[in-house]
Coordinates of C-alpha atoms and ligand atoms in Angstrom, one line a residue:
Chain P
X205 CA -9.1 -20.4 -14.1
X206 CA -7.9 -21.8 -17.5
X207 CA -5.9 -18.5 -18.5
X208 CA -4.0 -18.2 -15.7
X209 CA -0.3 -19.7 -16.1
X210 CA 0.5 -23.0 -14.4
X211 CA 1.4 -22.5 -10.8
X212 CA 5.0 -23.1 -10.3
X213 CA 4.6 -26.6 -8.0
X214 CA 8.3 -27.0 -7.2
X215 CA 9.9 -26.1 -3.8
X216 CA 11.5 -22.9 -3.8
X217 CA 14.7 -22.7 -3.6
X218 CA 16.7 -20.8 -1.0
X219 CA 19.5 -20.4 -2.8
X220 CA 17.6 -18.8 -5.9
X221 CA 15.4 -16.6 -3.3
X222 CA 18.2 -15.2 -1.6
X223 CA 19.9 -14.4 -5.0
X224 CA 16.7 -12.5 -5.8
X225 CA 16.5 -10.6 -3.0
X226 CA 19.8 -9.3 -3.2
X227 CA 19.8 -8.6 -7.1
X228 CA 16.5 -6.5 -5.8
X229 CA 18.0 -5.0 -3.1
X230 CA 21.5 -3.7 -5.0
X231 CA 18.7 -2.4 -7.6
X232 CA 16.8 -0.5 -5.1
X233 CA 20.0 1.6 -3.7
X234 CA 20.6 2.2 -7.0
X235 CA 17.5 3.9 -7.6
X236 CA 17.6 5.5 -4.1
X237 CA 21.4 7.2 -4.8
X238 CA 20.3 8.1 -8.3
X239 CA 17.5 9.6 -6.9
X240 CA 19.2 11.5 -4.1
X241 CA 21.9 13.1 -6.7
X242 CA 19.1 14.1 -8.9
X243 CA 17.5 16.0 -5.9
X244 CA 20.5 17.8 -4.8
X245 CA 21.4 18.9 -8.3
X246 CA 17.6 20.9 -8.3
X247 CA 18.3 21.8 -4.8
X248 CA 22.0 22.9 -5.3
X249 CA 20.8 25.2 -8.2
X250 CA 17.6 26.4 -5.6
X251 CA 15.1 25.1 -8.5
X252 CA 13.0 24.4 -4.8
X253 CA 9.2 24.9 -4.9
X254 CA 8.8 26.8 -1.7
X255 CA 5.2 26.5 -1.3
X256 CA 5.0 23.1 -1.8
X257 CA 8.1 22.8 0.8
X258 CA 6.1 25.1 2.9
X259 CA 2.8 21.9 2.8
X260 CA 4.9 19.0 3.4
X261 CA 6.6 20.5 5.8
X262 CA 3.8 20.3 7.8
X263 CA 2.7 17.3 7.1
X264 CA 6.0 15.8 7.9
X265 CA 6.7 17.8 10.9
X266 CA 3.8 19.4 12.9
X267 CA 1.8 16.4 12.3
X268 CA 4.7 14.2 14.0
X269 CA 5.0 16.0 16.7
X270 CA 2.9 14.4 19.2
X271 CA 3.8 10.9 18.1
X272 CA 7.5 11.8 18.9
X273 CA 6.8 13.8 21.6
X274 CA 4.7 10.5 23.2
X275 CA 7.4 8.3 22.2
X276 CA 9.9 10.3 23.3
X277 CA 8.1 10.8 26.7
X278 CA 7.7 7.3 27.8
X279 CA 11.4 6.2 26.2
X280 CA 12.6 8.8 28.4
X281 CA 11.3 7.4 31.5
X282 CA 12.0 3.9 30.9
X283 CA 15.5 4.3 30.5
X284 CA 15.7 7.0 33.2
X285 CA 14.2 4.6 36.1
X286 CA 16.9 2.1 34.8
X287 CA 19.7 4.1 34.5
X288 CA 18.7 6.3 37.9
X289 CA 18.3 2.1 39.5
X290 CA 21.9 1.4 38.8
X291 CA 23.6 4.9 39.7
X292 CA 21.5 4.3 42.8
X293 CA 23.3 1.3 44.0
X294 CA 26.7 2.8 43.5
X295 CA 26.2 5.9 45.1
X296 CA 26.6 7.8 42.1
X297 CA 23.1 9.6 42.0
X298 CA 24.9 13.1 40.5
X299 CA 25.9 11.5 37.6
X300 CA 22.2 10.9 36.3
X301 CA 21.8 14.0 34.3
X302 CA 24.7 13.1 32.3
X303 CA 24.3 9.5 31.2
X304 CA 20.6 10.2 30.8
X305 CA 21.7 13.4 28.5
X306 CA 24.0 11.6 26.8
X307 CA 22.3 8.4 25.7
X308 CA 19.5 11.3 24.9
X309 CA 21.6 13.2 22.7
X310 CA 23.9 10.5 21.1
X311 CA 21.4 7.6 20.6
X312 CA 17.6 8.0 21.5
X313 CA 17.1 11.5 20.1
X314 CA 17.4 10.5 16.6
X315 CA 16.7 7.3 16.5
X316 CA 13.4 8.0 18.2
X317 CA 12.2 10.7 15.6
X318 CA 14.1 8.6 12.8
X319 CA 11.8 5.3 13.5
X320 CA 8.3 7.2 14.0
X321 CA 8.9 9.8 11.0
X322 CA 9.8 6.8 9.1
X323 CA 7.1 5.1 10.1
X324 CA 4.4 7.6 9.5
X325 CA 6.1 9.7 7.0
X326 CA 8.0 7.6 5.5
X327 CA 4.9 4.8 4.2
X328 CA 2.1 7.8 3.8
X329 CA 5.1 9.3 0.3
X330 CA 6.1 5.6 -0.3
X331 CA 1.4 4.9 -0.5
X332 CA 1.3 8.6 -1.9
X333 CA 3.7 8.2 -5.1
X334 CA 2.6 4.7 -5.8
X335 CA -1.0 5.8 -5.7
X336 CA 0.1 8.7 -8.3
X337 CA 2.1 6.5 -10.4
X338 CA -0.8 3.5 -10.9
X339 CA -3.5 6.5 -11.7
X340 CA -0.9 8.0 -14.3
X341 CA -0.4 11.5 -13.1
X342 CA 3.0 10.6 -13.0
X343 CA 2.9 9.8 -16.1
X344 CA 0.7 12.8 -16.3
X345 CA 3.5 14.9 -14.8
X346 CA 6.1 13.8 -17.6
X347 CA 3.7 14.8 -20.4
X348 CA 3.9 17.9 -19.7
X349 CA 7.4 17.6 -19.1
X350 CA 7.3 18.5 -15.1
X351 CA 10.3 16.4 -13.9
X352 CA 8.4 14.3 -11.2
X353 CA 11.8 14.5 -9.0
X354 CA 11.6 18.5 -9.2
X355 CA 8.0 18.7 -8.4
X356 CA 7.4 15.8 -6.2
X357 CA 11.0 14.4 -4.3
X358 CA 12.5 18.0 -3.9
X359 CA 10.5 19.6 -1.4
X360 CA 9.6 16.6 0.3
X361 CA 13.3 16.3 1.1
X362 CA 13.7 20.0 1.9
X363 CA 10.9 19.9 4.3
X364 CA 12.4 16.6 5.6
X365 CA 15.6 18.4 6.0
X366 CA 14.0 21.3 8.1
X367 CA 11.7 19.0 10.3
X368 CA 13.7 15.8 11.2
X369 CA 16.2 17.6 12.9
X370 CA 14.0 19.8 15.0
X371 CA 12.0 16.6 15.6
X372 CA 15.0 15.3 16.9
X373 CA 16.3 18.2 18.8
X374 CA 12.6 18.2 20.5
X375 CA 12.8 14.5 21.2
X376 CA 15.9 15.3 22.6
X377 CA 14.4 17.8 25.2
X378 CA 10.9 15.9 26.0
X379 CA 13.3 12.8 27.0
X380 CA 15.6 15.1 29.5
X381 CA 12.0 16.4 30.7
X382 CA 11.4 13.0 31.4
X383 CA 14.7 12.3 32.7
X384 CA 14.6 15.2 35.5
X385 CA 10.9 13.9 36.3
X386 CA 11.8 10.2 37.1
X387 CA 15.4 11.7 38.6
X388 CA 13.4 13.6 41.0
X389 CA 11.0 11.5 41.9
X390 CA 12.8 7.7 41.8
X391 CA 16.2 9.2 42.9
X392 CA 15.4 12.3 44.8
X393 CA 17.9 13.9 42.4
X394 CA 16.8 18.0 42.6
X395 CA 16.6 19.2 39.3
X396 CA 19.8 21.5 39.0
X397 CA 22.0 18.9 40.2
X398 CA 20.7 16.6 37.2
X399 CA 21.1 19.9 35.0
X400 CA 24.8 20.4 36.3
X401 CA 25.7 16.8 35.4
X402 CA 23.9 17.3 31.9
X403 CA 26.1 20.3 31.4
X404 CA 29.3 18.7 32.8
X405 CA 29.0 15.6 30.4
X406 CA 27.5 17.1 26.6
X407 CA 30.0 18.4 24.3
X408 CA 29.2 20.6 21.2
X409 CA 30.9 17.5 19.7
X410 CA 27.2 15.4 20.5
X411 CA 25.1 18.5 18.5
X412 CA 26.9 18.0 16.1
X413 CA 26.7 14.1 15.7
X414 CA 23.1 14.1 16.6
X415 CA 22.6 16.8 13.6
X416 CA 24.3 14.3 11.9
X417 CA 22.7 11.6 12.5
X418 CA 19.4 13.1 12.1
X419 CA 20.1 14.3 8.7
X420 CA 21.3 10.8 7.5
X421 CA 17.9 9.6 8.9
X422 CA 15.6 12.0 7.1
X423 CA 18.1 11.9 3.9
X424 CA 16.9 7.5 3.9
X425 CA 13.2 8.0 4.8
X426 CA 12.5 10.3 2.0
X427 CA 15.2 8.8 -0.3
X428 CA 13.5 5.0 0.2
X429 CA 10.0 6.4 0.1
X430 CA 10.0 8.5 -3.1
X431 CA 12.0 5.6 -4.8
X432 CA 10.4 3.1 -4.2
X433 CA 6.7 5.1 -4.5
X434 CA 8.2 6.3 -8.3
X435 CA 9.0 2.3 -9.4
X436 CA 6.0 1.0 -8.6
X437 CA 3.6 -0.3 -11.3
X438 CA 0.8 -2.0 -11.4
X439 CA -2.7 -1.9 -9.3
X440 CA -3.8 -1.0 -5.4
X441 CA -2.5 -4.4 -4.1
X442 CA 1.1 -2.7 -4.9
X443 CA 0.3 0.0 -2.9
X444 CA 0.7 -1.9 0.3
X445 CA 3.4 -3.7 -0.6
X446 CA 5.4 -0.5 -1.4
X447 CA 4.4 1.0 2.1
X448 CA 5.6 -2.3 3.4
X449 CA 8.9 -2.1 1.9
X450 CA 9.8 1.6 2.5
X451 CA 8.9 0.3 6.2
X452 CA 11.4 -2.3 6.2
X453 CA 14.0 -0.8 4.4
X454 CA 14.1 2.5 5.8
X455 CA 14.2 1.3 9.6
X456 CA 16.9 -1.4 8.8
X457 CA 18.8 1.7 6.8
X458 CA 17.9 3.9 9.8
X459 CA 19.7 1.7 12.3
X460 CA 22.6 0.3 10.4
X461 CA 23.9 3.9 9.6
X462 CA 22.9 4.8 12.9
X463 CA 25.7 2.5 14.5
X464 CA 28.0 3.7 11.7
X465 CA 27.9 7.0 12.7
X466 CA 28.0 6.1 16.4
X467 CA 31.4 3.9 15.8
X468 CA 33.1 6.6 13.5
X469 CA 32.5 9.1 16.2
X470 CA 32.8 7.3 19.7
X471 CA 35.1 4.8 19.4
X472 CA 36.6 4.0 22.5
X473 CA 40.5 4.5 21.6
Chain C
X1108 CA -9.9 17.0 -42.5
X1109 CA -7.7 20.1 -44.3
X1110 CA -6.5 19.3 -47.8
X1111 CA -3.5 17.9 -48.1
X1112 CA -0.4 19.8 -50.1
X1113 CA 1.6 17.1 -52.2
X1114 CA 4.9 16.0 -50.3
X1115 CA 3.4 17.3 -47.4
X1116 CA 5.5 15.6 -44.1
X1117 CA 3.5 14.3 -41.9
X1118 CA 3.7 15.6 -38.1
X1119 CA 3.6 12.1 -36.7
X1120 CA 4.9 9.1 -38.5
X1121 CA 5.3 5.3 -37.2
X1122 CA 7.8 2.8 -38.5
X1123 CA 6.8 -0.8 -37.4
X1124 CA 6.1 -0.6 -33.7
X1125 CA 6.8 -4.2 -31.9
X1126 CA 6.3 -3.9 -28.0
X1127 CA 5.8 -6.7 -25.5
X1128 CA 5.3 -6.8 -21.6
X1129 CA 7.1 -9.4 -20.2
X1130 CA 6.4 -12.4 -22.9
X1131 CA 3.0 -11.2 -23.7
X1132 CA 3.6 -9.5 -27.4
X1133 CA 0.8 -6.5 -27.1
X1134 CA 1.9 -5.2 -31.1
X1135 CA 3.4 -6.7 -33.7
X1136 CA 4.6 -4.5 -36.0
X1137 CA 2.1 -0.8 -36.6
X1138 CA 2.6 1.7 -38.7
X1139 CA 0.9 4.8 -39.5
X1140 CA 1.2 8.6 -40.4
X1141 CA -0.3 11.5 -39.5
X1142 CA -0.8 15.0 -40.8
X1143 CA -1.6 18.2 -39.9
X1144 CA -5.0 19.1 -39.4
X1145 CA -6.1 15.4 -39.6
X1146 CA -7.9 13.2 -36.8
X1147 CA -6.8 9.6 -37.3
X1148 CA -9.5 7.1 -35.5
X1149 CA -7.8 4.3 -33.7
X1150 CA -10.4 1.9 -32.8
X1151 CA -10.4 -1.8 -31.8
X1152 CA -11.0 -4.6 -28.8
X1153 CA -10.3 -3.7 -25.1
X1154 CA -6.8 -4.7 -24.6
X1155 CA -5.6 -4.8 -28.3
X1156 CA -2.6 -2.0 -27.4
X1157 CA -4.4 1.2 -28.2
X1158 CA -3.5 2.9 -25.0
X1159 CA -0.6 1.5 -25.6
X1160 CA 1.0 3.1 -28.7
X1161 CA -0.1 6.8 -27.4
X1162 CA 2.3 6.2 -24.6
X1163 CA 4.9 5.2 -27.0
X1164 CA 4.0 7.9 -28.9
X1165 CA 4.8 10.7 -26.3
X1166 CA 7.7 8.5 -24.6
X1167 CA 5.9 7.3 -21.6
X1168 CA 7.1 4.0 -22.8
X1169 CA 9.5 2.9 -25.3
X1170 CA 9.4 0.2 -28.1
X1171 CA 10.9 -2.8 -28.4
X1172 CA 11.5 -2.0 -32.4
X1173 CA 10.6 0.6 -34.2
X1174 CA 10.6 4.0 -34.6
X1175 CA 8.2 7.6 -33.4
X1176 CA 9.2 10.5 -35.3
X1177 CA 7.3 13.5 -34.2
X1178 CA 7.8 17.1 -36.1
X1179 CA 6.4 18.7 -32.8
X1180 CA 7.5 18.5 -29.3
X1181 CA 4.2 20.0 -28.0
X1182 CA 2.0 17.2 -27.1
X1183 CA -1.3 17.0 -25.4
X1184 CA -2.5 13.5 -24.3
X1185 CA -5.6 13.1 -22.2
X1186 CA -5.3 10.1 -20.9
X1187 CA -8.0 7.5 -20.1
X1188 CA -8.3 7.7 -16.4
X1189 CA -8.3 11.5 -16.4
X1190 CA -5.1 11.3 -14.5
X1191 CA -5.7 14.8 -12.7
X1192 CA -3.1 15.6 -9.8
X1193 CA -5.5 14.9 -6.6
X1194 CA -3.4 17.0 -4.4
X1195 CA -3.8 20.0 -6.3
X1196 CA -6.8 22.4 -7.5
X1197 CA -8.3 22.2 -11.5
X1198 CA -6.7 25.6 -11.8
X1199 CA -3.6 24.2 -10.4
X1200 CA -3.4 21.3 -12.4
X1201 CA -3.7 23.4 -15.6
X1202 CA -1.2 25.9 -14.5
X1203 CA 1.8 23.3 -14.1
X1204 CA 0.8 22.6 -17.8
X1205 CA 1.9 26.0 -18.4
X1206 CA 4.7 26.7 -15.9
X1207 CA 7.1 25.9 -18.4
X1208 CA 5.8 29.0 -20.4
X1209 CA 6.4 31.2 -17.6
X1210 CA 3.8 33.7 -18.0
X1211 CA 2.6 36.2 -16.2
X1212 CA -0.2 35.3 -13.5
X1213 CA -2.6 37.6 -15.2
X1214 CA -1.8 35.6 -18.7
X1215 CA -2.1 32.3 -16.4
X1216 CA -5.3 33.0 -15.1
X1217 CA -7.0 34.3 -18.2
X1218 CA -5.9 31.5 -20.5
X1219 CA -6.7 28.9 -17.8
X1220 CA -10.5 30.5 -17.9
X1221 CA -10.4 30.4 -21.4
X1222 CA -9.9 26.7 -21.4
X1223 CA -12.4 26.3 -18.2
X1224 CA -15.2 27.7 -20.0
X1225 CA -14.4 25.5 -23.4
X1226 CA -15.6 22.5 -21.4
X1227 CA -18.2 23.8 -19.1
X1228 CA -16.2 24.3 -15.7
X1229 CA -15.8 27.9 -15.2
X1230 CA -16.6 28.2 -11.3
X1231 CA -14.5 25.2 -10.7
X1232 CA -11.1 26.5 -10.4
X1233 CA -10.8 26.2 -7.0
X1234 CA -12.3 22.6 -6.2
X1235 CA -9.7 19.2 -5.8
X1236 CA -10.1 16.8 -8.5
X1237 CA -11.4 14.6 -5.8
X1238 CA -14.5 16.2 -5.7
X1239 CA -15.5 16.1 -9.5
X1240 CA -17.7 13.7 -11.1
X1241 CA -15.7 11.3 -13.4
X1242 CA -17.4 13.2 -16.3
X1243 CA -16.3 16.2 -15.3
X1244 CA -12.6 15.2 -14.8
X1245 CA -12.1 14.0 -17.8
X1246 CA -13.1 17.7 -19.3
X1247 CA -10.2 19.0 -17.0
X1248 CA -8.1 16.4 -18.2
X1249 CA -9.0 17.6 -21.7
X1250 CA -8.6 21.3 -20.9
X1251 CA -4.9 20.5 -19.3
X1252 CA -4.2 18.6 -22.7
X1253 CA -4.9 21.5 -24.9
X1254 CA -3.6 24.1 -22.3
X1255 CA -0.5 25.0 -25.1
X1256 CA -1.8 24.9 -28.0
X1257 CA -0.2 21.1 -29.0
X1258 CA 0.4 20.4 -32.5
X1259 CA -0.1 17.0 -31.8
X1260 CA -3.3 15.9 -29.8
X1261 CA -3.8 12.7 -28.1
X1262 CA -6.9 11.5 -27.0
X1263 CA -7.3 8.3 -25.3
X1264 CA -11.4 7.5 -24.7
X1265 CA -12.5 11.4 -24.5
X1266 CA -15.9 11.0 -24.3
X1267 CA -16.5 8.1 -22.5
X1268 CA -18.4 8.1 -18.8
X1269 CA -19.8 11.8 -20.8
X1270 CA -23.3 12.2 -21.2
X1271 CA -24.3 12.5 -25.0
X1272 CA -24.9 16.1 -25.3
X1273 CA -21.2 16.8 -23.4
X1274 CA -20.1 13.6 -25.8
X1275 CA -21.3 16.3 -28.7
X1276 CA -19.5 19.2 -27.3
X1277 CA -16.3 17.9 -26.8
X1278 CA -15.9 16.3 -30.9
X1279 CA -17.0 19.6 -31.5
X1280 CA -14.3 20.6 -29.6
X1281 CA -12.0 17.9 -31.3
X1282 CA -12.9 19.0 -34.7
X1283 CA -12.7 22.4 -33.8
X1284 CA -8.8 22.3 -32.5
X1285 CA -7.6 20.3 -35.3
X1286 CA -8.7 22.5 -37.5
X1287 CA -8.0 25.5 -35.6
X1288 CA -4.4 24.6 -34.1
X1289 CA -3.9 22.1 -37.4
X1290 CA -3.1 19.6 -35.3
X1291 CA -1.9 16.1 -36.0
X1292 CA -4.9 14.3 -33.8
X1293 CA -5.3 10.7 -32.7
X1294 CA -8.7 9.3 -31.1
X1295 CA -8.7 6.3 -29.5
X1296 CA -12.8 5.6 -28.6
X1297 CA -15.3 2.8 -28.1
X1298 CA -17.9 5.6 -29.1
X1299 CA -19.5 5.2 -31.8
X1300 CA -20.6 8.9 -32.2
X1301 CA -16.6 9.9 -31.7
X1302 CA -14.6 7.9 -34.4
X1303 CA -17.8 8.5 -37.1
X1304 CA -18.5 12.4 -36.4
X1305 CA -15.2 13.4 -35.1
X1306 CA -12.2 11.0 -37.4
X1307 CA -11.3 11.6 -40.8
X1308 CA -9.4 8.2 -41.1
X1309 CA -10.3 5.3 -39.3
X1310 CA -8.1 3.0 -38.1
X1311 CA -8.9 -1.0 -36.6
X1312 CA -6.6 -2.9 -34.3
X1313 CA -7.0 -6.4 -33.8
X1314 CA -4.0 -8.5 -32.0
X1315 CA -1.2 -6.1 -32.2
X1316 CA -1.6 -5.4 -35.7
X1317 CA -3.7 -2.6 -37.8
X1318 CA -6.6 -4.8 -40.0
X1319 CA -8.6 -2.2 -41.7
X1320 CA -8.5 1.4 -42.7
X1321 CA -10.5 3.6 -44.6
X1322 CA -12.9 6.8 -43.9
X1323 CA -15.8 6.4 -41.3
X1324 CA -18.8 5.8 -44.2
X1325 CA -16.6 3.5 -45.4
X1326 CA -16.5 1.7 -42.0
X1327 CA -19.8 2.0 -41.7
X1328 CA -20.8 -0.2 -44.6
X1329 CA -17.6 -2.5 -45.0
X1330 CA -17.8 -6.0 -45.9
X1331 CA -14.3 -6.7 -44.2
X1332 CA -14.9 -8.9 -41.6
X1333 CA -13.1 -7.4 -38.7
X1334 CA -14.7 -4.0 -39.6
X1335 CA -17.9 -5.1 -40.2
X1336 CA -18.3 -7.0 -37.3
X1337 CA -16.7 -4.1 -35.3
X1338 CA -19.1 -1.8 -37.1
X1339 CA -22.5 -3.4 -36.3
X1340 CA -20.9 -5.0 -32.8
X1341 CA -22.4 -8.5 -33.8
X1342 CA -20.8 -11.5 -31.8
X1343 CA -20.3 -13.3 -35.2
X1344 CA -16.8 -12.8 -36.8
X1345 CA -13.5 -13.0 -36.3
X1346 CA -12.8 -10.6 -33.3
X1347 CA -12.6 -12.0 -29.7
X1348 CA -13.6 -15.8 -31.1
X1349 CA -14.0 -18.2 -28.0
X1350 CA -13.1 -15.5 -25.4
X1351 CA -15.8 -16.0 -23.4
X1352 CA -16.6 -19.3 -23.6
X1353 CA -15.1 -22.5 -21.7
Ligands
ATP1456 N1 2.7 -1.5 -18.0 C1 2.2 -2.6 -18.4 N2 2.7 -3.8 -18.0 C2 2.2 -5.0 -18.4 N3 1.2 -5.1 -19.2 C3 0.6 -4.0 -19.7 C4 1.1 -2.7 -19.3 N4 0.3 -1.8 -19.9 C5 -0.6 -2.5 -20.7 N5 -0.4 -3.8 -20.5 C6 -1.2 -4.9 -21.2 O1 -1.2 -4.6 -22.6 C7 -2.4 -4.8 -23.2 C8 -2.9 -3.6 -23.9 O2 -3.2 -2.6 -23.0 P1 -3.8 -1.2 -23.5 O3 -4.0 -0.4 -22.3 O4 -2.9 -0.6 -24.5 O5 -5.1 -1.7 -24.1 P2 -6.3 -0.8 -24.8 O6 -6.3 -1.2 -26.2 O7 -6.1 0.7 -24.5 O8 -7.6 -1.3 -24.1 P3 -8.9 -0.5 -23.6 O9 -9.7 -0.3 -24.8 O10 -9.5 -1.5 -22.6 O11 -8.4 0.7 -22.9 C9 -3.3 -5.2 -22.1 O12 -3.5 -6.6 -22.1 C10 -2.6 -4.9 -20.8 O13 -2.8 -5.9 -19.8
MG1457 MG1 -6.9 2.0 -23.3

C-alpha cells in the first residue's frame, strides 16, 4: 500500500519498550482506582440498579459454578493424595483434615474461584464493554446522560461482590469433599477423624481472611475488566486484545495480592 | 424553516473548530450557527469530519480549539450505526432515555408508544435490538433521539440503509419536529432526497473546512465547483482528485 506510513525498520529497543509498558501500566491502575472510587460513591449512596444486579449476578455466579466446582474437584484431590502421601510416611495420618482444610481455606479456595471467575468473567465484561464502546452505545449511554459507570460497572461489581465469595466458600467445600474422598480411600482416614482434625486446625481467623481475599479478587476482576472494556477504542481486532489484557492483568493482580494478604496475615513470628 | 425574529440567538453556535487525531488534522477551523426551528444540511465526502463535529457538538469529544455554545442542554443525536443497547429491549432502550425524567410507568409506557408508532414499530417493544433489520434500528435509534423532546436534534445519516418510502417518512418526521419542537436541527446525509426535501441551509465540507453554503435549489444548480460536482456526483472536479488512482 502507498498510504500506509513507512514501517518503522529499526530494532526495537528494550529499553524504550519497557518504558512503555510501564507508562501503560501506571496508566491503567489509574483508571482502575478511579474507576473503583467512582463505583463505591453510587454504591455508597445505594444509586444500585437491582435488577440489572439481579442478571449479572447470574451470569457471574450460577454460570461459574460448575467450572469452579470441576476445578475445585480435581485441585482438591491432587493436593490431598500429596499431602495424605507425606503424612503417611510419618505416621501422622490424623492430621490430614487439617492441612488439607487449611491450604483449602487459606490458599486454594480463593484463588481457585479468583483464576476461573477471572477467566470467564473477567474477559466476557472486558469483550462486553469494548464491544459497546466501538459500536457507540457508550457513547450512546452519555448522550443521554446515563453515567456508563452507574449503569454498566455498578452492578456488575455488586453482583461480583455477592457471587465471588460464595464461589469461593463453595470451592472451599467441593475441595474438603475431595479431601475426605482421597483421605478415605488413599489413607484409610474415616471421615470424622479427618472432620475432627478440620475442626481442631481452622480458626474464624481463616473465614475471615478467605472473605478477604475473595473480595480483593472479585474487587480486580471487575475493576480490570470494566476499565479496560470502557478505554478501548477502535475496531473488533481491539476486542481481543482487551480480553487478552484483562486476562493478564487480572491473574497477575489476583496472585500478587493474594500473597500480600497471605504475608500480612500468617507471618510466621 | 420558521422566520427568523431580528437579534434572534441562535441555539447552537460554532467558533472555529480545529480537531486532530493523532497528527491527522480532521478540521481546520468550522464555524456555523444554528437557530431554532432551522435544519442546517451538513453534507460532504466520507471521512471529511462530519460525524465528527456532532460529537463535538454534544461533548462525546472535545476540540482542540474552538468553542460549542449550546442554549439547550437537551440533545438528541442518532448516531450513524444506530448504536442501540444490544442487551436490552427497544422499549428498554427508550426508557433509559427517559429515566432521568422519572415518570410514572404509565407516562413511560404511553410516551414510549407514542414514539414507537411515529416510526412504524409498535409491536416491537419487546424484541432485542439484535433481532431488527438495520433499517429498522435505525428508527429506534431515531425514536430514542427524540424521546424528550430535544431542542437541539442531531442526525447523523437518518435515512440511510431505509427503503425510499420509510426514507420519506422519516424527513417528514424531521421537518415535522423542527417545526413542532422548534428545534435547532443538523443533518448530516449522503441522501440526496434528505439534505434537498428535508434542509433549509445547506452546508459542504471538504478537507476539514466548510466550502459552500446556500439553500438546497441553490445547490442544485451551483456553478461552484465543489458543489456542483457534489450536486451532480460527477468524478470531474475538485473533490477526492487522484484518490483512487495509483
Ligand atoms: N476516534 C477516532 N480516532 C482516530 N481517528 C478518527 C476517530 N474518529 C474519526 N476519525 C477519523 O476522522 C475522519 C473523519 O471521520 P468522521 O467519522 O467524522 O467522517 P464522516 O465525515 O462522518 O464520514 P462518513 O460520511 O463516512 O460517515 C476519518 O478519517 C476517521 O478515520
Ligand atoms: Mg459519519
Amino acid at each position: 500500500m502507498t498510504t500506509s506510513a513507512p514501517r518503522d525498520k529499526r530494532l526495537p529497543n528494550p529499553y524504550r519498550m519497557v518504558e512503555d509498558q510501564f507508562a501503560i501500566g501506571v496508566q491503567l491502575l489509574g483508571q482502575v482506582l478511579i474507576l473503583w472510587f467512582q463505583t463505591l460513591s453510587y454504591m455508597v449512596r445505594g444509586q444500585i440498579d437491582l435488577k440489572e444486579t439481579v442478571r449479572q449476578a447470574y451470569m457471574i455466579g450460577v454460570l461459574s459454578f460448575v467450572v469452579v466446582g470441576i476445578t475445585a474437584l480435581f485441585t482438591g484431590f491432587a493436593m490431598s493424595l500429596q499431602i495424605s502421601r507425606e503424612l503417611v510416611q510419618f505416621g501422622a495420618d490424623t492430621a490430614i483434615g487439617g492441612v488439607v482444610s487449611l491450604a483449602l481455606v487459606r490458599e486454594i479456595g480463593p484463588i481457585t474461584a479468583g483464576v476461573i471467575v477471572a477467566g470467564r468473567v473477567g474477559s466476557s465484561v472486558a469483550a462486553e464493554l469494548t464491544t459497546m464502546m466501538i459500536t457507540e452505545q457508550i457513547d450512546a449511554l452519555k448522550v443521554m446522560r446515563v453515567d456508563p459507570v452507574k449503569f454498566l460497572v455498578v452492578p456488575r461489581y455488586t453482583a461480583a461482590l455477592v457471587m465471588i465469595p460464595t464461589l469461593s466458600v463453595y470451592a472451599m467445600f467441593i475441595g474438603l469433599i475431595a479431601g475426605i474422598v482421597i483421605a478415605q480411600g488413599a489413607a484409610n482416614v474415616p471421615p470424622d477423624t479427618f472432620m475432627d482434625s478440620v475442626k481442631q486446625t481452622i480458626l474464624d481467623r481463616d473465614f475471615s481472611v478467605h472473605f478477604l481475599k475473595s473480595i480483593i479478587n472479585a474487587t480486580l476482576i471487575i475493576m480490570f475488566s470494566c476499565a479496560i472494556g470502557l478505554h478501548t477504542r477502535g475496531g473488533a481486532e481491539d476486542v481481543g486484545i482487551a480480553t487478552t489484557r484483562t486476562i493478564v492483568w487480572t491473574m497477575i493482580s489476583i496472585f500478587i495480592l493474594n500473597f500480600v494478604v497471605t504475608s500480612l496475615t500468617y507471618a510466621p513470628r | 424553516m420558521s422566520p427568523r425574529k431580528p437579534n434572534e440567538e441562535p441555539v447552537l453556535e460554532l467558533k472555529n473548530i480545529h480537531k486532530s487525531f493523532g497528527d491527522r488534522q480532521i478540521l481546520r477551523g468550522v464555524s456555523f450557527n444554528v437557530y431554532a426551528g432551522e435544519m442546517l444540511g451538513l453534507i460532504g465526502p466520507s471521512g471529511c469530519g462530519k460525524s465528527t463535529i456532532l460529537k463535538i457538538i454534544c461533548g462525546l469529544l472535545e476540540p482542540d480549539e474552538g468553542e460549542v455554545i449550546k442554549r439547550s442542554d437537551e440533545i438528541g443525536l442518532v448516531f450513524q450505526g444506530s448504536a442501540l443497547l444490544n442487551s436490552l429491549t427497544v422499549r428498554e432502550n427508550l426508557a433509559i432515555a427517559l429515566q432521568r425524567r422519572k415518570l410514572s410507568k404509565t407516562e413511560e409506557n404511553r410516551i414510549i408508544s407514542e414514539r414507537l408508532k411515529m416510526v412504524g414499530l409498535e409491536g416491537y417493544e419487546e424484541y432485542s435490538p439484535t433481532k431488527l433489520s438495520g433499517g429498522q434500528q435505525k428508527r429506534t435509534s431515531f425514536a430514542r433521539a427524540i424521546v424528550n423532546d430535544p431542542k437541539i436534534i442531531l442526525y447523523d445519516e437518518p435515512t440511510t440503509g431505509l427503503d425510499p418510502v420509510m426514507s420519506t417518512i422519516i424527513e417528514d418526521y424531521m421537518i415535522e419536529l423542527e417545526q413542532k419542537l422548534q428545534a435547532a436541527c443538523i443533518v448530516v446525509t449522503h441522501q440526496y432526497s434528505t439534505w434537498t426535501r428535508a434542509g433549509d441551509r445547506i452546508l459542504l465540507m471538504h478537507a476539514g473546512k466548510i466550502v459552500w453554503e446556500g439553500t438546497p435549489e441553490e445547490g442544485i444548480n451551483s456553478e461552484d465547483q465543489y458543489m456542483k460536482q457534489f450536486a451532480h456526483a460527477t468524478r470531474e472536479g475538485p473533490m477526492l482528485a487522484g484518490a483512487f488512482e495509483g
